[in-house]
mmCIF file of C-alpha atoms in Angstrom:
data_model
loop_
_atom_site.group_PDB
_atom_site.id
_atom_site.type_symbol
_atom_site.label_atom_id
_atom_site.label_comp_id
_atom_site.label_asym_id
_atom_site.label_seq_id
_atom_site.Cartn_x
_atom_site.Cartn_y
_atom_site.Cartn_z
ATOM 1 C CA MET A 1 146.195 6.917 -111.020
ATOM 2 C CA GLU A 2 144.448 3.777 -109.754
ATOM 3 C CA PRO A 3 144.224 3.625 -105.979
ATOM 4 C CA LYS A 4 146.452 0.944 -104.348
ATOM 5 C CA LEU A 5 144.142 -1.730 -102.895
ATOM 6 C CA LEU A 6 145.565 -3.758 -100.015
ATOM 7 C CA ASN A 7 145.367 -7.559 -100.118
ATOM 8 C CA ILE A 8 142.933 -7.992 -97.233
ATOM 9 C CA HIS A 9 140.829 -11.142 -97.317
ATOM 10 C CA HIS A 10 138.240 -10.329 -94.594
ATOM 11 C CA GLY A 11 137.392 -6.756 -95.084
ATOM 12 C CA PHE A 12 136.870 -4.303 -97.954
ATOM 13 C CA ASN A 13 138.002 -0.932 -99.204
ATOM 14 C CA PHE A 14 141.475 -1.031 -97.718
ATOM 15 C CA ARG A 15 143.535 1.493 -99.697
ATOM 16 C CA ASP A 16 147.074 2.996 -99.482
ATOM 17 C CA LEU A 17 146.916 6.736 -100.286
ATOM 18 C CA GLY A 18 150.596 6.455 -101.456
ATOM 19 C CA GLY A 19 151.261 7.433 -105.118
ATOM 20 C CA TYR A 20 148.935 10.420 -105.492
ATOM 21 C CA GLN A 21 150.852 13.562 -106.677
ATOM 22 C CA THR A 22 150.554 17.047 -105.348
ATOM 23 C CA LYS A 23 150.103 20.165 -107.524
ATOM 24 C CA ALA A 24 153.975 20.720 -107.103
ATOM 25 C CA GLY A 25 154.781 17.265 -108.393
ATOM 26 C CA GLN A 26 155.576 15.508 -105.081
ATOM 27 C CA THR A 27 154.180 12.079 -104.331
ATOM 28 C CA ILE A 28 152.550 10.775 -101.250
ATOM 29 C CA ARG A 29 154.678 8.149 -99.650
ATOM 30 C CA SER A 30 153.489 4.506 -99.656
ATOM 31 C CA HIS A 31 153.186 2.520 -96.422
ATOM 32 C CA LYS A 32 152.377 5.766 -94.509
ATOM 33 C CA VAL A 33 148.612 6.331 -94.609
ATOM 34 C CA ILE A 34 145.792 3.806 -95.231
ATOM 35 C CA ARG A 35 141.983 4.376 -95.558
ATOM 36 C CA SER A 36 139.569 1.527 -95.060
ATOM 37 C CA ALA A 37 136.242 0.132 -93.956
ATOM 38 C CA LYS A 38 135.735 -1.571 -90.585
ATOM 39 C CA LEU A 39 138.228 -3.956 -89.018
ATOM 40 C CA ASP A 40 135.995 -6.340 -87.054
ATOM 41 C CA LEU A 41 136.222 -9.170 -89.591
ATOM 42 C CA LEU A 42 140.022 -9.228 -90.013
ATOM 43 C CA SER A 43 141.512 -12.780 -89.957
ATOM 44 C CA ASP A 44 144.743 -13.549 -88.192
ATOM 45 C CA ARG A 45 146.322 -13.594 -91.616
ATOM 46 C CA ASP A 46 144.928 -10.080 -92.342
ATOM 47 C CA GLN A 47 146.286 -8.817 -89.016
ATOM 48 C CA ALA A 48 149.638 -10.252 -89.790
ATOM 49 C CA TYR A 49 149.601 -8.712 -93.285
ATOM 50 C CA LEU A 50 148.871 -5.162 -91.821
ATOM 51 C CA VAL A 51 151.559 -5.494 -89.253
ATOM 52 C CA ASN A 52 153.995 -6.538 -91.954
ATOM 53 C CA TYR A 53 152.751 -3.587 -94.039
ATOM 54 C CA GLY A 54 153.924 -1.272 -91.254
ATOM 55 C CA LEU A 55 150.717 -0.463 -89.472
ATOM 56 C CA LYS A 56 151.262 1.265 -86.161
ATOM 57 C CA THR A 57 148.167 3.357 -85.574
ATOM 58 C CA ASP A 58 144.441 2.572 -86.021
ATOM 59 C CA VAL A 59 142.019 5.618 -86.038
ATOM 60 C CA ASP A 60 138.363 4.524 -85.644
ATOM 61 C CA PHE A 61 135.921 7.255 -86.711
ATOM 62 C CA ARG A 62 132.762 5.200 -85.936
ATOM 63 C CA SER A 63 130.031 6.026 -83.402
ATOM 64 C CA PRO A 64 130.166 4.415 -79.858
ATOM 65 C CA GLU A 65 127.287 2.070 -80.874
ATOM 66 C CA GLU A 66 129.171 0.872 -83.978
ATOM 67 C CA GLN A 67 132.335 0.380 -81.993
ATOM 68 C CA LEU A 68 130.576 -1.604 -79.305
ATOM 69 C CA LYS A 69 128.687 -3.794 -81.818
ATOM 70 C CA GLU A 70 131.558 -4.563 -84.078
ATOM 71 C CA PRO A 71 134.816 -3.753 -82.311
ATOM 72 C CA ASP A 72 137.992 -3.574 -84.286
ATOM 73 C CA ARG A 73 140.335 -6.598 -84.334
ATOM 74 C CA VAL A 74 143.461 -4.541 -83.586
ATOM 75 C CA PRO A 75 146.713 -6.210 -84.592
ATOM 76 C CA SER A 76 149.249 -6.724 -81.811
ATOM 77 C CA GLY A 77 151.543 -3.724 -81.480
ATOM 78 C CA VAL A 78 149.107 -1.358 -83.109
ATOM 79 C CA ASP A 79 147.903 1.724 -81.050
ATOM 80 C CA TYR A 80 144.117 2.056 -81.246
ATOM 81 C CA HIS A 81 142.433 5.431 -81.113
ATOM 82 C CA PHE A 82 138.653 5.813 -80.851
ATOM 83 C CA VAL A 83 137.765 9.206 -82.435
ATOM 84 C CA PRO A 84 133.982 9.256 -83.137
ATOM 85 C CA VAL A 85 132.961 11.812 -85.788
ATOM 86 C CA PHE A 86 129.251 11.573 -84.883
ATOM 87 C CA PRO A 87 127.612 10.640 -81.600
ATOM 88 C CA THR A 88 125.446 8.240 -83.667
ATOM 89 C CA ASP A 89 125.873 6.838 -87.139
ATOM 90 C CA GLU A 90 124.229 9.456 -89.408
ATOM 91 C CA THR A 91 125.308 7.538 -92.503
ATOM 92 C CA LYS A 92 123.113 4.636 -91.478
ATOM 93 C CA ASN A 93 125.702 2.213 -92.868
ATOM 94 C CA SER A 94 125.578 0.148 -89.741
ATOM 95 C CA THR A 95 121.741 -0.016 -89.538
ATOM 96 C CA LYS A 96 119.850 -3.069 -90.726
ATOM 97 C CA PRO A 97 117.482 -2.280 -93.643
ATOM 98 C CA GLU A 98 114.427 -3.540 -91.745
ATOM 99 C CA ASN A 99 115.101 -0.930 -89.133
ATOM 100 C CA LEU A 100 114.943 1.787 -91.793
ATOM 101 C CA GLN A 101 111.735 0.639 -93.604
ATOM 102 C CA GLU A 102 109.468 3.307 -92.130
ATOM 103 C CA LYS A 103 111.758 6.182 -92.885
ATOM 104 C CA PHE A 104 112.934 5.157 -96.358
ATOM 105 C CA SER A 105 110.166 2.987 -97.906
ATOM 106 C CA SER A 106 107.840 5.850 -98.950
ATOM 107 C CA ASP A 107 110.295 8.111 -100.822
ATOM 108 C CA PRO A 108 113.061 6.849 -103.163
ATOM 109 C CA GLN A 109 114.974 10.157 -102.596
ATOM 110 C CA ALA A 110 115.075 9.749 -98.817
ATOM 111 C CA GLY A 111 118.448 8.083 -98.658
ATOM 112 C CA PHE A 112 119.953 10.482 -101.036
ATOM 113 C CA GLU A 113 118.673 13.507 -99.106
ATOM 114 C CA ASN A 114 119.846 11.909 -95.853
ATOM 115 C CA MET A 115 123.388 11.718 -97.268
ATOM 116 C CA VAL A 116 123.357 15.309 -98.533
ATOM 117 C CA THR A 117 122.452 16.438 -94.999
ATOM 118 C CA THR A 118 125.047 14.169 -93.434
ATOM 119 C CA TYR A 119 127.811 15.707 -95.470
ATOM 120 C CA ARG A 120 126.827 19.159 -94.292
ATOM 121 C CA ASP A 121 127.067 17.814 -90.742
ATOM 122 C CA LEU A 122 130.480 16.292 -91.480
ATOM 123 C CA VAL A 123 131.619 19.838 -92.024
ATOM 124 C CA ASN A 124 129.652 21.794 -89.413
ATOM 125 C CA LEU A 125 129.245 19.656 -86.338
ATOM 126 C CA ASP A 126 131.633 20.334 -83.373
ATOM 127 C CA SER A 127 132.020 16.532 -82.870
ATOM 128 C CA SER A 128 133.227 16.230 -86.458
ATOM 129 C CA LYS A 129 135.667 19.142 -86.152
ATOM 130 C CA LYS A 130 137.023 17.698 -82.967
ATOM 131 C CA ALA A 131 137.533 14.307 -84.450
ATOM 132 C CA TYR A 132 139.249 15.470 -87.585
ATOM 133 C CA ARG A 133 141.510 17.721 -85.427
ATOM 134 C CA THR A 134 142.531 14.562 -83.441
ATOM 135 C CA PHE A 135 143.133 12.760 -86.788
ATOM 136 C CA PHE A 136 145.637 15.443 -87.760
ATOM 137 C CA ASP A 137 147.305 15.317 -84.358
ATOM 138 C CA LEU A 138 147.814 11.511 -84.823
ATOM 139 C CA LEU A 139 149.049 12.053 -88.421
ATOM 140 C CA LEU A 140 151.589 14.608 -87.102
ATOM 141 C CA ALA A 141 152.774 12.123 -84.436
ATOM 142 C CA ASN A 142 153.347 9.351 -87.011
ATOM 143 C CA GLU A 143 156.922 10.382 -87.688
ATOM 144 C CA ALA A 144 158.873 7.130 -88.366
ATOM 145 C CA ASP A 145 159.522 6.580 -92.074
ATOM 146 C CA HIS A 146 157.886 3.163 -92.450
ATOM 147 C CA ASP A 147 155.130 3.472 -89.839
ATOM 148 C CA ALA A 148 151.553 3.472 -91.323
ATOM 149 C CA LEU A 149 148.448 5.097 -89.899
ATOM 150 C CA LEU A 150 145.087 3.609 -90.874
ATOM 151 C CA PHE A 151 141.786 5.559 -90.528
ATOM 152 C CA HIS A 152 138.325 4.074 -90.970
ATOM 153 C CA CYS A 153 134.577 4.154 -90.289
ATOM 154 C CA SER A 154 132.134 1.286 -91.217
ATOM 155 C CA ALA A 155 132.207 1.315 -95.005
ATOM 156 C CA GLY A 156 135.309 3.475 -95.459
ATOM 157 C CA LYS A 157 133.553 6.022 -97.629
ATOM 158 C CA ASP A 158 131.869 8.974 -95.858
ATOM 159 C CA ARG A 159 133.565 9.794 -92.556
ATOM 160 C CA THR A 160 136.699 8.170 -93.859
ATOM 161 C CA GLY A 161 136.187 9.826 -97.267
ATOM 162 C CA MET A 162 136.070 13.319 -95.750
ATOM 163 C CA GLY A 163 139.141 12.580 -93.668
ATOM 164 C CA ALA A 164 140.912 11.765 -96.958
ATOM 165 C CA VAL A 165 139.578 14.896 -98.558
ATOM 166 C CA TYR A 166 140.934 17.001 -95.636
ATOM 167 C CA LEU A 167 144.293 15.245 -95.638
ATOM 168 C CA LEU A 168 144.848 15.323 -99.377
ATOM 169 C CA SER A 169 143.867 18.966 -99.396
ATOM 170 C CA ALA A 170 146.432 19.761 -96.657
ATOM 171 C CA LEU A 171 149.044 17.944 -98.739
ATOM 172 C CA ASP A 172 148.095 20.115 -101.752
ATOM 173 C CA VAL A 173 146.703 17.365 -103.954
ATOM 174 C CA ASP A 174 144.609 18.760 -106.792
ATOM 175 C CA PRO A 175 140.830 18.691 -106.374
ATOM 176 C CA ALA A 176 140.246 16.357 -109.428
ATOM 177 C CA THR A 177 142.476 13.645 -107.856
ATOM 178 C CA ILE A 178 140.797 14.164 -104.500
ATOM 179 C CA ARG A 179 137.398 13.689 -106.141
ATOM 180 C CA GLN A 180 138.733 10.606 -107.956
ATOM 181 C CA ASP A 181 139.953 9.007 -104.721
ATOM 182 C CA TYR A 182 136.588 9.747 -103.080
ATOM 183 C CA LEU A 183 134.465 8.255 -105.924
ATOM 184 C CA ALA A 184 136.700 5.134 -106.104
ATOM 185 C CA ALA A 185 135.035 3.775 -103.012
ATOM 186 C CA ASN A 186 132.091 2.642 -105.130
ATOM 187 C CA ARG A 187 134.250 0.114 -106.844
ATOM 188 C CA TYR A 188 135.304 -1.523 -103.569
ATOM 189 C CA ILE A 189 131.958 -1.824 -101.768
ATOM 190 C CA GLN A 190 130.072 -3.812 -104.405
ATOM 191 C CA GLU A 191 130.145 -7.076 -102.478
ATOM 192 C CA PRO A 192 128.706 -5.744 -99.233
ATOM 193 C CA LEU A 193 126.299 -3.601 -101.227
ATOM 194 C CA GLU A 194 124.922 -6.690 -103.046
ATOM 195 C CA GLU A 195 124.588 -8.617 -99.748
ATOM 196 C CA MET A 196 122.670 -5.719 -98.276
ATOM 197 C CA LEU A 197 120.273 -5.397 -101.271
ATOM 198 C CA LYS A 198 119.752 -9.151 -101.194
ATOM 199 C CA HIS A 199 118.718 -8.803 -97.568
ATOM 200 C CA VAL A 200 116.341 -5.966 -98.486
ATOM 201 C CA ARG A 201 114.620 -8.105 -101.135
ATOM 202 C CA GLN A 202 114.406 -11.116 -98.836
ATOM 203 C CA SER A 203 112.849 -9.125 -96.041
ATOM 204 C CA GLY A 204 110.146 -7.691 -98.357
ATOM 205 C CA GLY A 205 111.635 -4.263 -98.821
ATOM 206 C CA ASN A 206 110.176 -2.195 -101.748
ATOM 207 C CA ASP A 207 111.959 -0.480 -104.574
ATOM 208 C CA ASN A 208 112.019 2.818 -102.699
ATOM 209 C CA LEU A 209 113.851 1.097 -99.777
ATOM 210 C CA ALA A 210 116.325 -0.582 -102.116
ATOM 211 C CA GLN A 211 117.070 2.777 -103.832
ATOM 212 C CA SER A 212 117.484 4.636 -100.452
ATOM 213 C CA MET A 213 119.736 1.808 -99.099
ATOM 214 C CA THR A 214 121.865 2.017 -102.361
ATOM 215 C CA ASP A 215 122.211 5.751 -101.893
ATOM 216 C CA LEU A 216 123.194 5.256 -98.200
ATOM 217 C CA TRP A 217 125.742 2.620 -99.224
ATOM 218 C CA THR A 218 127.403 4.381 -102.053
ATOM 219 C CA VAL A 219 129.273 7.632 -102.596
ATOM 220 C CA ASN A 220 128.107 10.350 -104.964
ATOM 221 C CA GLY A 221 129.643 13.510 -106.297
ATOM 222 C CA ALA A 222 126.593 15.341 -104.973
ATOM 223 C CA TYR A 223 127.502 14.242 -101.441
ATOM 224 C CA LEU A 224 131.035 15.539 -101.753
ATOM 225 C CA ASP A 225 129.717 18.725 -103.321
ATOM 226 C CA SER A 226 127.347 19.202 -100.343
ATOM 227 C CA ALA A 227 130.311 19.278 -98.045
ATOM 228 C CA LEU A 228 132.550 21.425 -100.360
ATOM 229 C CA GLN A 229 129.730 23.982 -100.963
ATOM 230 C CA THR A 230 129.186 24.160 -97.214
ATOM 231 C CA ILE A 231 132.847 24.899 -96.680
ATOM 232 C CA THR A 232 132.823 27.576 -99.326
ATOM 233 C CA SER A 233 129.631 29.280 -98.311
ATOM 234 C CA GLU A 234 130.255 29.208 -94.538
ATOM 235 C CA TYR A 235 134.030 29.264 -94.236
ATOM 236 C CA GLY A 236 135.287 30.818 -97.445
ATOM 237 C CA ASN A 237 137.396 27.949 -98.817
ATOM 238 C CA MET A 238 139.103 24.727 -97.873
ATOM 239 C CA ALA A 239 142.351 26.493 -96.752
ATOM 240 C CA ASN A 240 140.337 28.630 -94.301
ATOM 241 C CA TYR A 241 138.469 25.544 -92.995
ATOM 242 C CA LEU A 242 141.611 23.620 -92.340
ATOM 243 C CA LYS A 243 143.260 26.606 -90.633
ATOM 244 C CA ASP A 244 140.331 28.168 -88.711
ATOM 245 C CA GLU A 245 138.042 25.178 -87.929
ATOM 246 C CA LEU A 246 140.471 22.218 -87.749
ATOM 247 C CA LYS A 247 143.166 24.500 -86.278
ATOM 248 C CA LEU A 248 145.789 23.206 -88.670
ATOM 249 C CA SER A 249 148.531 25.844 -88.724
ATOM 250 C CA ASP A 250 150.825 26.673 -91.644
ATOM 251 C CA SER A 251 153.775 24.989 -89.862
ATOM 252 C CA GLN A 252 151.781 21.883 -89.224
ATOM 253 C CA GLN A 253 150.752 21.691 -92.846
ATOM 254 C CA GLN A 254 154.487 21.907 -93.704
ATOM 255 C CA ASP A 255 155.197 19.133 -91.143
ATOM 256 C CA LEU A 256 152.536 17.017 -92.807
ATOM 257 C CA ARG A 257 154.174 17.488 -96.215
ATOM 258 C CA ARG A 258 157.565 16.635 -94.772
ATOM 259 C CA LEU A 259 156.235 13.385 -93.287
ATOM 260 C CA TYR A 260 153.969 12.220 -96.083
ATOM 261 C CA LEU A 261 155.481 13.459 -99.267
ATOM 262 C CA GLU A 262 158.622 12.638 -101.311
ATOM 263 C CA ALA A 263 160.135 14.219 -104.361
#
């Protein structure tokens, strides 16, 4: 199915996870869980739209530096939770291209390799595990039928993408649908990607830098595979990872399915 894109005017990659089906044929409820990019540009109209949509909880996965530089515009009545996945932004989505020239101008593969490593860290780092455990705690506390929880990072694709992978896995959505949702981010980040590449060209960046910045700013099946292969090789499988590393018990997974699924 096509992801449900929210009608946000000053922001990008805002998607309702409702509508995806589980292996057992149940459907994720709409107006319950939203994934998105950053919220610092939201207009008053966008804030009102999210409130009317049912938003009650905002989970911010960004680093302290990102949060300080571009704080969320949190709609009135919404609870804000700062849950940094990394101490610093390993994805580099919040870093200006000119500050990355030295690292990424000599090798067109540097950005790609950075992201492959980042996805291993998304699985292995203690800060990441702690953040995603808190994410599940907030999901489990989101009990009212029409209350929505939104989770986001800067571009809504890497830290947010893995949050969606973990949640959809816990809800027993099939891997092909999970991958489809993950890769869909590339369709919704084209405008900021083009703006960033324009900035690279105007500032004298070479083709290597442009390629690396593209790799930093997009998702790739190889990035997701880096995370999934790390889970398999070091933890056995996704079920083990959720239970043993994120401490998500069988009863809590049943509670998630009760809260977020319908027949």
